[in-house]
Tab-separated table of C-alpha atoms in Angstrom:
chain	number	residue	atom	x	y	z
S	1	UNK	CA	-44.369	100.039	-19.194
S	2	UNK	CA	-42.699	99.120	-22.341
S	3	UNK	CA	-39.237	100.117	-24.181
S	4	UNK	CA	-37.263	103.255	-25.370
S	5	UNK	CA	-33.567	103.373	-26.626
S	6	UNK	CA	-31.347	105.278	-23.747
S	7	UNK	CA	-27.310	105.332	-25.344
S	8	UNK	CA	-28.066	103.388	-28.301
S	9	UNK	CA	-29.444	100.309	-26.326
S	10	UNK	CA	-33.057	99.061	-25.986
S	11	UNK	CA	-33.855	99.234	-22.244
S	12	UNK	CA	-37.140	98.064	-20.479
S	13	UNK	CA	-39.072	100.688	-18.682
S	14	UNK	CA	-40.847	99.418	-15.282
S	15	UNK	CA	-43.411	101.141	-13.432
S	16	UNK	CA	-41.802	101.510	-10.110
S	17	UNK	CA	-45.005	102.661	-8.753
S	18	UNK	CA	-46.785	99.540	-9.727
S	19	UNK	CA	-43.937	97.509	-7.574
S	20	UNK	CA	-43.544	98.968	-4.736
S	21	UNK	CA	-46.764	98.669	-2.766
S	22	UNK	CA	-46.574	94.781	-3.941
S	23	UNK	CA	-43.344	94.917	-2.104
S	24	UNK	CA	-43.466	97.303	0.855
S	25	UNK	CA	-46.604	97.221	2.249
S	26	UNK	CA	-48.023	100.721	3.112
S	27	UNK	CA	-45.107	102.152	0.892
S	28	UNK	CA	-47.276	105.116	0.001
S	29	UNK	CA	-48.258	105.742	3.518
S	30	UNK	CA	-52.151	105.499	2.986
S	31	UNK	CA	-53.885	105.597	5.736
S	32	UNK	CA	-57.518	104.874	4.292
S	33	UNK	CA	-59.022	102.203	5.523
S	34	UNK	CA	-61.015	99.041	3.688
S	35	UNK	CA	-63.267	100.517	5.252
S	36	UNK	CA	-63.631	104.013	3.928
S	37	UNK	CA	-61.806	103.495	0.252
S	38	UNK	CA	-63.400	105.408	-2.560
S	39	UNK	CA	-65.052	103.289	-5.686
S	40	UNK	CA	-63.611	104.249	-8.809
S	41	UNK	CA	-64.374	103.307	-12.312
S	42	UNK	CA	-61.525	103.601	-14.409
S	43	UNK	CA	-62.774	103.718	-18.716
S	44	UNK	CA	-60.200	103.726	-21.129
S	45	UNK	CA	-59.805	101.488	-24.182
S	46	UNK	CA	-56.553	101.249	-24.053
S	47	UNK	CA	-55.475	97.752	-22.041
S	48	UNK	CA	-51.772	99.637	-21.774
S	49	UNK	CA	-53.345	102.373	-19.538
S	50	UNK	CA	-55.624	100.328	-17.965
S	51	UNK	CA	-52.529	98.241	-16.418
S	52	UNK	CA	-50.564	101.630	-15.723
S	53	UNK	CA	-53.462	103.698	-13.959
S	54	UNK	CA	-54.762	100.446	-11.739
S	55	UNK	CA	-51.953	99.896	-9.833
S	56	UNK	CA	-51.235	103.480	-8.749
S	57	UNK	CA	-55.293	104.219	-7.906
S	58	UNK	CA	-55.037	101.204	-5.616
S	59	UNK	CA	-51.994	102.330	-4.215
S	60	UNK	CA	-53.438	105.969	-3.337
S	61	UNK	CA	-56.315	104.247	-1.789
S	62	UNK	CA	-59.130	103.400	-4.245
S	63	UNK	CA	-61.089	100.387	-5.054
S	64	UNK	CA	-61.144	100.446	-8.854
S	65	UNK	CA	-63.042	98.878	-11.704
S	66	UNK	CA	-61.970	99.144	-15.092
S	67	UNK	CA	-64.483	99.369	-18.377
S	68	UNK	CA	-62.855	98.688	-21.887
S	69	UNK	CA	-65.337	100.911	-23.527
S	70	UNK	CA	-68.334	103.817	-23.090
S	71	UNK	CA	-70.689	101.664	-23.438
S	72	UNK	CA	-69.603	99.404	-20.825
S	73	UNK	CA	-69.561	101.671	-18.402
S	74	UNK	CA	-73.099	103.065	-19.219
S	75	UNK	CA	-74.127	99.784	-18.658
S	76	UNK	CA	-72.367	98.933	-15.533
S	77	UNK	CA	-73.926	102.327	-14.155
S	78	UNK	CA	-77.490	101.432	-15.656
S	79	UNK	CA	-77.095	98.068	-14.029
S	80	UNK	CA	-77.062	99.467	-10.711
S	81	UNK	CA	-72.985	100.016	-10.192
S	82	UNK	CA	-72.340	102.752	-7.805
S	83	UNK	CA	-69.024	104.502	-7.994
S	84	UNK	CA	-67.561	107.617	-6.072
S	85	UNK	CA	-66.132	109.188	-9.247
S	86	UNK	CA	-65.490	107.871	-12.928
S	87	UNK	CA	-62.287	108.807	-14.659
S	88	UNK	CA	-62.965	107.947	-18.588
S	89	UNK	CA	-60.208	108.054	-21.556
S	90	UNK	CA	-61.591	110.932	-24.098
S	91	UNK	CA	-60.572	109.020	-27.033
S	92	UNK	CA	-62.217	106.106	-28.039
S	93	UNK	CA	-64.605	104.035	-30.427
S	94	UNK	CA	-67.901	103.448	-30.129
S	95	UNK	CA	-69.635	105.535	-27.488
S	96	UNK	CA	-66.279	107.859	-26.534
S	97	UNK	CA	-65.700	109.953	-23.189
S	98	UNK	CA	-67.857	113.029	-24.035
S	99	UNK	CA	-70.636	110.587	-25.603
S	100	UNK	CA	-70.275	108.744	-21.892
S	101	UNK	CA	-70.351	111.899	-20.114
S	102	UNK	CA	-74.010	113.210	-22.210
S	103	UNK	CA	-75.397	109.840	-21.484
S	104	UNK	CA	-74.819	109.836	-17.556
S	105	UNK	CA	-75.947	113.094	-17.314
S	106	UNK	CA	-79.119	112.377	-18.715
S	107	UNK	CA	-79.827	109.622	-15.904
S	108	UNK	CA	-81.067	110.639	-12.625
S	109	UNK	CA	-78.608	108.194	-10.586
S	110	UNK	CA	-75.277	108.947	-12.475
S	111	UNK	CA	-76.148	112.844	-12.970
S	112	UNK	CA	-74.459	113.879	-9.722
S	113	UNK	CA	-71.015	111.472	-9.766
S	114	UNK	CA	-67.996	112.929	-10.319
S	115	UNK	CA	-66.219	112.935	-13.675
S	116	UNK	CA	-62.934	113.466	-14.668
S	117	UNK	CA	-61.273	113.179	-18.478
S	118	UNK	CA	-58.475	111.934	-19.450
S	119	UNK	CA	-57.022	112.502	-23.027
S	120	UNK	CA	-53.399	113.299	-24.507
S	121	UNK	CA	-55.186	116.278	-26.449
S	122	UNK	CA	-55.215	119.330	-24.033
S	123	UNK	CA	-56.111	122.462	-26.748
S	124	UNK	CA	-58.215	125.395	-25.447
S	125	UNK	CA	-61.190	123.546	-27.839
S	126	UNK	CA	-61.417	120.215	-26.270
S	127	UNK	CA	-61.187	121.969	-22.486
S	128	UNK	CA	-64.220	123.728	-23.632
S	129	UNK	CA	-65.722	120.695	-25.020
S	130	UNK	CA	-65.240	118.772	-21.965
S	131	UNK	CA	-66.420	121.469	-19.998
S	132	UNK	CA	-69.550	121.364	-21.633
S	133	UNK	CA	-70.226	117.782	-21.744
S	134	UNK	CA	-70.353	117.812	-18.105
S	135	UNK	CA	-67.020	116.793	-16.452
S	136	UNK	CA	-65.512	118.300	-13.153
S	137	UNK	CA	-62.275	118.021	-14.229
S	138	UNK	CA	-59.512	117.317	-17.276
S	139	UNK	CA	-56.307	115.716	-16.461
S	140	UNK	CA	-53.572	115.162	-19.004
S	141	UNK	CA	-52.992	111.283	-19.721
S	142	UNK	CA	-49.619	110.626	-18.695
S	143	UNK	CA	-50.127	113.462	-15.805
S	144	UNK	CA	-50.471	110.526	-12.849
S	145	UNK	CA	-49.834	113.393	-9.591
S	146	UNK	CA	-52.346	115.646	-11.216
S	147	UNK	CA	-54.972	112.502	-11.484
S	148	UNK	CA	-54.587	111.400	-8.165
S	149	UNK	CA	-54.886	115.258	-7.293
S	150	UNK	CA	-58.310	115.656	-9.101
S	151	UNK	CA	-60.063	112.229	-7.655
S	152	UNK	CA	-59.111	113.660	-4.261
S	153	UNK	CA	-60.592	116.375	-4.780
S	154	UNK	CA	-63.505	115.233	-5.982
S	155	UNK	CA	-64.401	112.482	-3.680
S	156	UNK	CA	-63.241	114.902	-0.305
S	157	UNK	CA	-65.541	117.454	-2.106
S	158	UNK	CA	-68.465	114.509	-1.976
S	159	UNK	CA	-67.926	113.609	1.101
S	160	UNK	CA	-67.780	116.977	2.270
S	161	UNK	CA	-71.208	118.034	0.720
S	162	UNK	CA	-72.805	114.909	1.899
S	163	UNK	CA	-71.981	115.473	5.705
């Protein structure tokens, strides 16, 4: 994951949870099958995040595609893309979360999927702001239980409604 300074020496940080499913097979004891997995689309500029959520959404289960930016994800989803929920950074150039949120709103076939933010800015203001753009839920950044938490919800919630 990168570097900190632990007793005065520079040590190198690994995400365990990336490794272990590469090494242990069923390590997180999913029982979801190929069948069944969830579509995800993961949106975040941020290539560092990208590389840290992947791993642990596959390992819980999902089948995940990742978009560098808003506006590639609108256009995957205008293209035809179907995902079970979308889980998009709230932070970023261009066309940014809440833009992303507005836009699939607006369109018939997105206006129902779930969305969940993501963003290291948790006031009362940008809650509210997410709230109104549309989103079903907000999830802290580095908070990796709580997202895992939220797309289950989410997708047993669609599943639910849909049977």
């Amino acid at each position: 994951l990168g570097s900190a300074i632990v007793k005065g020496e520079a040590t190198g940080i690994l995400d365990v949870g990336h490794y272990l499913p590469l090494a242990y097979t069923g390590w997180f004891g999913s029982s979801t099958s190929q069948k069944s997995k969830r579509h995800l689309l993961l949106v975040d500029d941020s290539a560092f995040f990208r590389n840290m959520l992947v791993p642990v959404l596959r390992a819980a289960g999902y089948t995940v595609t990742t978009a560098a930016s808003g506006h590639e994800a609108f256009g995957m989803i205008r293209s035809g893309r179907n995902f079970d929920v979308i889980v998009t950074d709230l932070q970023m150039p261009g066309m940014d979360g809440l833009a992303l949120a507005r836009a699939l709103r607006a369109e018939n076939a997105s206006a129902q999927i779930p969305l969940i933010a993501l963003s290291a800015m948790t006031t009362p203001d940008m809650i509210e702001r997410v709230r109104c753009a549309g989103f079903h839920d907000f999830v802290a950044k580095f908070d990796r239980q709580g997202l895992i938490a939220a797309i289950k919800e989410q997708t047993d919630t669609v599943t639910s409604q849909a049977a």
